[in-house]
XYZ file of C-alpha atoms in Angstrom:
394
model
C 0.000 0.000 0.000
C 1.695 3.195 -1.178
C 1.472 6.066 1.326
C 4.387 8.051 -0.071
C 2.243 10.123 -2.416
C -0.073 11.351 0.351
C 0.343 14.841 1.803
C -1.747 16.362 4.612
C -2.342 20.065 4.023
C -4.921 22.825 3.871
C -7.523 22.908 1.118
C -5.884 24.249 -2.010
C -7.214 27.198 -3.982
C -9.841 26.179 -6.497
C -10.650 22.824 -4.853
C -13.895 23.726 -3.045
C -16.102 22.069 -5.670
C -14.046 18.877 -5.659
C -14.322 18.714 -1.856
C -18.090 19.310 -2.124
C -18.424 16.398 -4.555
C -16.473 14.190 -2.164
C -18.929 15.080 0.621
C -21.920 14.357 -1.627
C -20.581 10.884 -2.317
C -19.723 10.164 1.307
C -23.061 11.252 2.800
C -25.435 10.565 -0.079
C -26.287 14.244 -0.536
C -27.888 15.648 -3.677
C -27.302 19.355 -3.110
C -25.479 20.914 -6.067
C -22.320 22.914 -5.507
C -23.108 26.511 -4.584
C -20.103 28.811 -5.059
C -21.837 31.499 -2.995
C -22.294 29.286 0.062
C -19.960 30.615 2.787
C -17.303 28.080 3.677
C -14.651 27.594 6.310
C -11.314 29.272 5.549
C -8.771 26.925 3.930
C -6.671 26.615 7.098
C -9.692 25.039 8.833
C -10.059 22.417 6.084
C -7.433 19.698 6.423
C -7.143 17.558 3.296
C -5.308 14.422 2.319
C -3.959 14.924 -1.197
C -2.754 12.121 -3.439
C -0.750 14.288 -5.815
C -3.419 16.659 -7.190
C -6.450 14.623 -6.130
C -8.308 15.099 -2.821
C -8.444 11.712 -1.107
C -10.136 12.993 2.062
C -10.898 16.054 4.146
C -11.837 17.245 7.648
C -13.416 20.607 8.486
C -13.060 22.232 11.910
C -15.634 24.918 12.696
C -15.079 27.634 15.286
C -17.229 27.253 18.411
C -17.366 28.318 22.031
C -18.994 25.504 24.004
C -20.540 26.310 27.378
C -19.719 24.336 30.503
C -20.685 25.605 33.954
C -21.722 28.924 32.433
C -18.293 29.544 30.864
C -17.460 29.574 27.142
C -14.769 26.991 26.386
C -12.967 27.278 23.019
C -13.968 24.287 20.906
C -13.483 22.966 17.409
C -16.552 21.485 15.749
C -15.291 18.588 13.622
C -17.457 18.194 10.538
C -17.387 16.453 7.187
C -14.791 13.764 7.890
C -14.673 12.060 4.501
C -12.353 9.674 2.650
C -12.877 8.470 -0.909
C -13.968 4.805 -1.100
C -10.878 3.843 -3.070
C -8.620 5.502 -0.481
C -10.072 3.918 2.645
C -7.994 1.637 4.878
C -4.961 3.842 4.336
C -5.269 5.520 7.758
C -6.113 8.876 6.187
C -8.922 9.789 8.593
C -6.613 9.436 11.597
C -3.856 11.393 9.865
C -6.226 14.262 9.061
C -7.711 14.273 12.563
C -4.244 14.362 14.145
C -3.354 17.336 11.948
C -6.645 18.990 12.899
C -5.824 18.529 16.602
C -2.430 20.172 16.068
C -4.114 23.185 14.486
C -6.719 23.341 17.242
C -3.991 23.362 19.886
C -2.255 26.214 18.080
C -5.530 28.199 18.033
C -6.239 27.528 21.716
C -9.261 25.300 21.049
C -9.111 22.987 24.069
C -12.138 20.820 23.183
C -13.307 19.069 20.034
C -16.872 17.901 19.379
C -18.457 15.935 16.561
C -21.411 13.841 15.455
C -20.081 10.357 14.617
C -21.062 8.116 11.756
C -18.852 5.522 13.451
C -17.935 5.852 17.114
C -15.215 3.207 16.735
C -12.997 5.418 14.576
C -13.357 8.438 16.828
C -12.731 6.530 20.059
C -9.394 5.496 18.563
C -8.413 9.172 18.435
C -9.698 10.104 21.899
C -13.401 10.974 21.511
C -16.185 9.575 23.668
C -19.982 9.726 23.439
C -21.111 12.343 25.948
C -24.652 13.290 24.939
C -27.383 13.087 22.341
C -28.823 15.498 19.783
C -32.551 14.836 20.105
C -35.611 16.027 18.246
C -38.702 15.897 20.450
C -42.277 15.974 19.134
C -44.632 18.071 21.258
C -48.423 18.130 20.692
C -49.349 21.796 20.395
C -52.406 21.368 22.589
C -50.058 20.595 25.498
C -48.402 24.019 25.312
C -50.102 26.916 27.146
C -50.751 29.733 24.669
C -51.374 32.630 27.064
C -47.698 33.623 27.548
C -47.407 34.583 23.865
C -49.283 37.821 24.543
C -46.628 38.951 27.034
C -44.346 39.914 24.132
C -44.653 42.025 21.001
C -43.760 39.947 17.938
C -42.349 41.042 14.588
C -41.698 38.972 11.515
C -38.119 39.001 10.261
C -35.503 36.840 8.522
C -33.069 34.375 10.059
C -30.246 36.778 9.222
C -31.657 39.386 11.628
C -28.855 40.057 14.176
C -31.523 40.083 16.906
C -32.005 36.316 16.497
C -28.327 35.624 17.076
C -28.250 38.045 20.024
C -31.211 36.385 21.763
C -29.728 32.931 21.195
C -26.367 34.033 22.580
C -28.079 35.419 25.693
C -29.697 32.017 26.339
C -26.738 29.692 25.710
C -24.624 30.245 28.865
C -27.229 28.495 31.027
C -27.091 25.253 29.021
C -24.152 22.844 29.227
C -23.063 21.534 25.839
C -24.689 24.368 23.888
C -22.343 26.432 21.827
C -21.848 29.778 20.161
C -21.145 29.021 16.501
C -18.716 31.281 14.700
C -19.545 33.466 11.733
C -19.058 30.642 9.203
C -21.872 28.544 10.702
C -24.244 31.510 11.000
C -23.517 32.804 7.509
C -23.944 29.342 5.956
C -27.268 28.833 7.733
C -28.505 32.297 6.753
C -27.553 31.596 3.132
C -29.387 28.248 3.134
C -32.519 29.836 4.633
C -32.502 32.509 1.946
C -31.897 30.212 -1.024
C -33.706 26.978 -0.178
C -36.671 26.212 -2.375
C -39.861 24.343 -1.566
C -39.813 25.142 2.164
C -42.128 27.559 3.925
C -39.902 29.050 6.626
C -40.677 31.869 9.047
C -38.696 33.783 11.643
C -39.995 36.042 14.410
C -38.493 38.065 17.244
C -40.388 38.900 20.427
C -39.695 42.015 22.495
C -40.553 43.073 26.033
C -40.570 46.790 26.846
C -38.653 47.440 23.641
C -35.965 44.828 24.329
C -35.635 41.722 22.134
C -35.900 38.685 24.420
C -37.242 35.782 22.290
C -36.758 34.354 18.811
C -38.126 31.479 16.732
C -37.210 30.083 13.327
C -39.541 27.390 12.012
C -40.735 25.689 8.865
C -43.898 23.929 7.717
C -43.382 20.188 7.399
C -45.774 17.646 5.892
C -48.374 16.074 8.153
C -50.465 12.946 7.758
C -53.493 14.176 9.667
C -53.220 18.001 9.785
C -52.340 20.691 7.277
C -48.755 20.709 8.473
C -46.392 20.242 11.396
C -43.919 22.784 12.746
C -40.240 21.922 12.420
C -38.622 24.410 14.782
C -34.956 24.989 14.022
C -34.529 27.574 16.767
C -36.380 28.538 19.917
C -34.506 31.017 22.082
C -35.365 33.145 25.072
C -33.314 35.397 27.299
C -35.151 34.050 30.373
C -37.748 31.479 31.340
C -40.712 33.766 30.639
C -39.376 34.525 27.170
C -38.954 30.820 26.368
C -42.525 30.200 27.547
C -43.730 33.025 25.305
C -41.820 31.628 22.304
C -43.356 28.185 22.780
C -46.773 29.767 23.202
C -46.329 31.793 20.010
C -45.714 28.567 18.101
C -48.576 26.781 19.855
C -50.998 29.365 18.454
C -50.703 27.373 15.199
C -52.645 24.568 16.874
C -55.739 25.021 14.722
C -53.841 23.863 11.622
C -50.763 22.047 12.964
C -50.703 19.099 15.315
C -47.179 19.191 16.718
C -43.937 21.054 16.895
C -40.546 19.364 16.813
C -37.671 20.959 18.658
C -34.186 20.231 19.961
C -34.928 21.850 23.320
C -34.103 19.291 26.003
C -36.746 17.404 27.925
C -35.496 19.046 31.135
C -36.097 22.508 29.696
C -39.414 21.652 28.056
C -40.720 20.124 31.270
C -40.724 23.615 32.810
C -43.170 24.810 30.164
C -45.067 21.710 29.008
C -47.049 20.326 31.977
C -47.565 16.838 30.500
C -44.191 16.014 29.044
C -45.033 12.301 29.151
C -47.194 12.832 26.047
C -44.213 14.059 24.020
C -41.840 11.725 22.181
C -38.250 11.733 20.964
C -38.511 11.221 17.212
C -34.801 11.057 16.412
C -31.525 11.096 18.287
C -27.897 11.187 17.304
C -25.057 10.760 19.813
C -22.364 13.384 19.926
C -18.788 12.920 21.048
C -16.323 15.079 22.947
C -12.529 15.118 23.012
C -10.207 16.968 25.401
C -7.606 18.398 23.041
C -5.789 20.137 25.894
C -6.703 18.473 29.209
C -5.237 21.181 31.437
C -6.699 23.950 29.285
C -10.146 22.350 29.202
C -10.324 22.058 32.985
C -9.020 25.597 33.504
C -11.401 27.200 30.985
C -14.734 26.309 32.576
C -16.406 27.251 35.829
C -16.877 24.508 38.430
C -19.230 24.262 41.444
C -17.888 26.633 44.107
C -18.862 24.238 46.914
C -16.664 21.427 45.563
C -13.077 21.161 46.789
C -10.603 18.300 46.555
C -7.891 16.703 44.494
C -7.334 13.505 42.618
C -4.076 12.071 41.273
C -4.522 10.521 37.852
C -2.459 8.860 35.162
C -3.932 10.080 31.865
C -3.624 7.761 28.864
C -3.614 9.623 25.548
C -1.813 7.906 22.683
C -2.688 10.628 20.163
C -1.942 13.911 21.954
C 0.944 12.739 24.088
C 1.301 16.074 25.942
C -1.939 15.179 27.767
C -0.583 11.868 29.023
C 1.144 10.808 32.206
C 0.666 11.500 35.928
C -1.323 14.655 36.718
C -3.013 16.185 39.735
C -6.511 17.608 39.301
C -7.392 20.221 41.966
C -10.894 21.640 42.461
C -11.263 24.737 44.632
C -13.399 27.886 44.745
C -15.169 27.305 41.434
C -11.967 26.611 39.503
C -9.924 23.555 38.549
C -6.300 23.074 37.655
C -4.469 20.145 36.101
C -0.733 20.024 36.737
C 1.914 17.387 35.967
C 3.013 15.140 38.812
C 1.498 13.096 41.579
C 1.328 9.373 42.039
C -0.864 8.562 39.016
C -2.949 6.464 41.395
C -6.124 6.538 39.226
C -5.592 5.437 35.637
C -7.944 7.189 33.230
C -8.099 7.026 29.461
C -8.644 10.380 27.751
C -11.946 9.027 26.373
C -13.194 8.384 29.911
C -11.928 11.777 31.017
C -14.060 13.412 28.309
C -17.109 11.516 29.575
C -16.407 12.561 33.171
C -15.819 16.183 32.105
C -19.247 16.174 30.462
C -21.008 14.956 33.618
C -21.649 11.348 32.636
C -21.972 8.671 35.316
C -18.564 8.368 37.012
C -19.661 5.484 39.216
C -20.751 3.466 36.199
C -17.347 3.815 34.604
C -15.655 2.702 37.813
C -18.006 -0.279 38.209
C -17.184 -1.442 34.686
C -13.450 -1.280 35.365
C -12.755 1.925 33.487
C -11.056 3.774 36.376
C -8.583 1.354 37.977
C -7.323 2.674 41.301
C -10.288 4.971 41.939
C -11.859 4.971 45.402
C -15.427 5.855 46.286
C -14.130 9.225 47.504
C -12.617 9.842 44.054
C -15.929 8.978 42.411
C -17.846 11.256 44.775
C -15.494 14.171 44.075
C -15.661 13.841 40.296
C -19.420 13.284 40.296
C -20.016 16.411 42.393
C -17.644 18.567 40.363
C -18.772 17.442 36.897
C -22.529 16.898 37.405
C -24.349 17.864 34.196
C -26.898 16.772 31.599
C -25.470 18.316 28.426
C -27.350 18.594 25.149
C -26.644 20.188 21.766
C -29.036 22.463 19.864
C -27.742 22.220 16.281
C -26.268 19.680 13.919
C -23.003 20.657 12.229
C-alpha cells in the first residue's frame, strides 16, 4: 500500500467544488455545488492529497462551548470524509491528528463531533457524551397565554436580533455552543436560497428589548395541514422561552405538533404533561479533550466542591496530555498540573465523559477507572454533574 504520495495540508485554492463532490458521495447528498455558500477558511479544512487529487478532508468549525456557564474554546469537527478507493490507508486518523495540532495552536481545548462511526473516533480520543434529540410536542399541550406577554415582529433568520437572543440564552445550558460566523452565515444563506420550504422567523420584544426568537418551517403532516419543524427557539429568560413556545402553539388550529431540539429538562418547565411528548430522532455526539489542562481551567466549576485527585492520563494521540497529573478543584476553579502518584488510571476518552457529567460510578463499576476509590468517584461526580445537550447539527 503506497502512502508516499499522500500529503496532509490545507484545502488548495480552487478545490472547493471537488471537496463538495467528495462530501456528496460520502453522505449521499444531492445538493449541487453553490459557489456562494460561505465556507470555512482553507486553514480550517485539512485535506489528504494524493498528488493533485483530494483523497479525504476534515473541516473544523469555530465554536465556544458552554460548561458551567463559561465559554470553552472548541473545534466542531465536521465532514470527515475519505474516498472509497482511499479507505484503509489511515487517512482519517492522519487528518484528525493534523486537525488537533491546528486546534492546539488556536487555543481550542475541546473538540466535538457527530459520529457516523464511534469506533474510529474513540481510537483518536473521543467519547460519546450526549445526544442530539428532536422531540415531538403536541401543540395542545403548550399553554398559549404567555405569547401575549411579548410584542412579535416577523423578520428573517439573518436578523442580528435572532443571534443576540440565542447568545443570551446559551450560557445556562451545558453543551450548547456559540457558533462562529461561518456557521451563521452558511445557515442564513441556506434559509434565503432553499426552495420548496415555507420558513418563518420572528423576534419577540418586552418593553422594547428583544428577548425571544423562533425560526420554524412547515413540514408535511399525515393528519393536519402541516407540522412545525422548529430549528430555533430562544429566550433570554424562562418567561421569554414560555412566550416563544406559546407563540408557536398558536398554530394549533392547523398544525398538530412542533418538533424541537430543546431538552426534555427545559421543556418540562413549560409543558405540563411532558409524558405525552416523544423523541422522534436522536444522534449521539462525542467530545474530546484536546488540551486536558486547558479544558479544565477554561470552565467554571461548582464553588462548593473542593478536593484533588491524582490521575495517570492515557492519551496515545496527543501525548502532551498523558502521564501523571493532579486535578485540583477549589473555589469554582480547577487546575491540572503534571506530577502526583498517578494512582487513578484514566483514558482520555473516559476523562471526556467525566468532564461532560456522565456517570462516574458506572465507569468505575465497569473497570474503566482502575485505582479509583469511592471518595474519588464522589469528588468527580459532584464537580462534573451535568446533563449536556446540543441544539444544532453541524
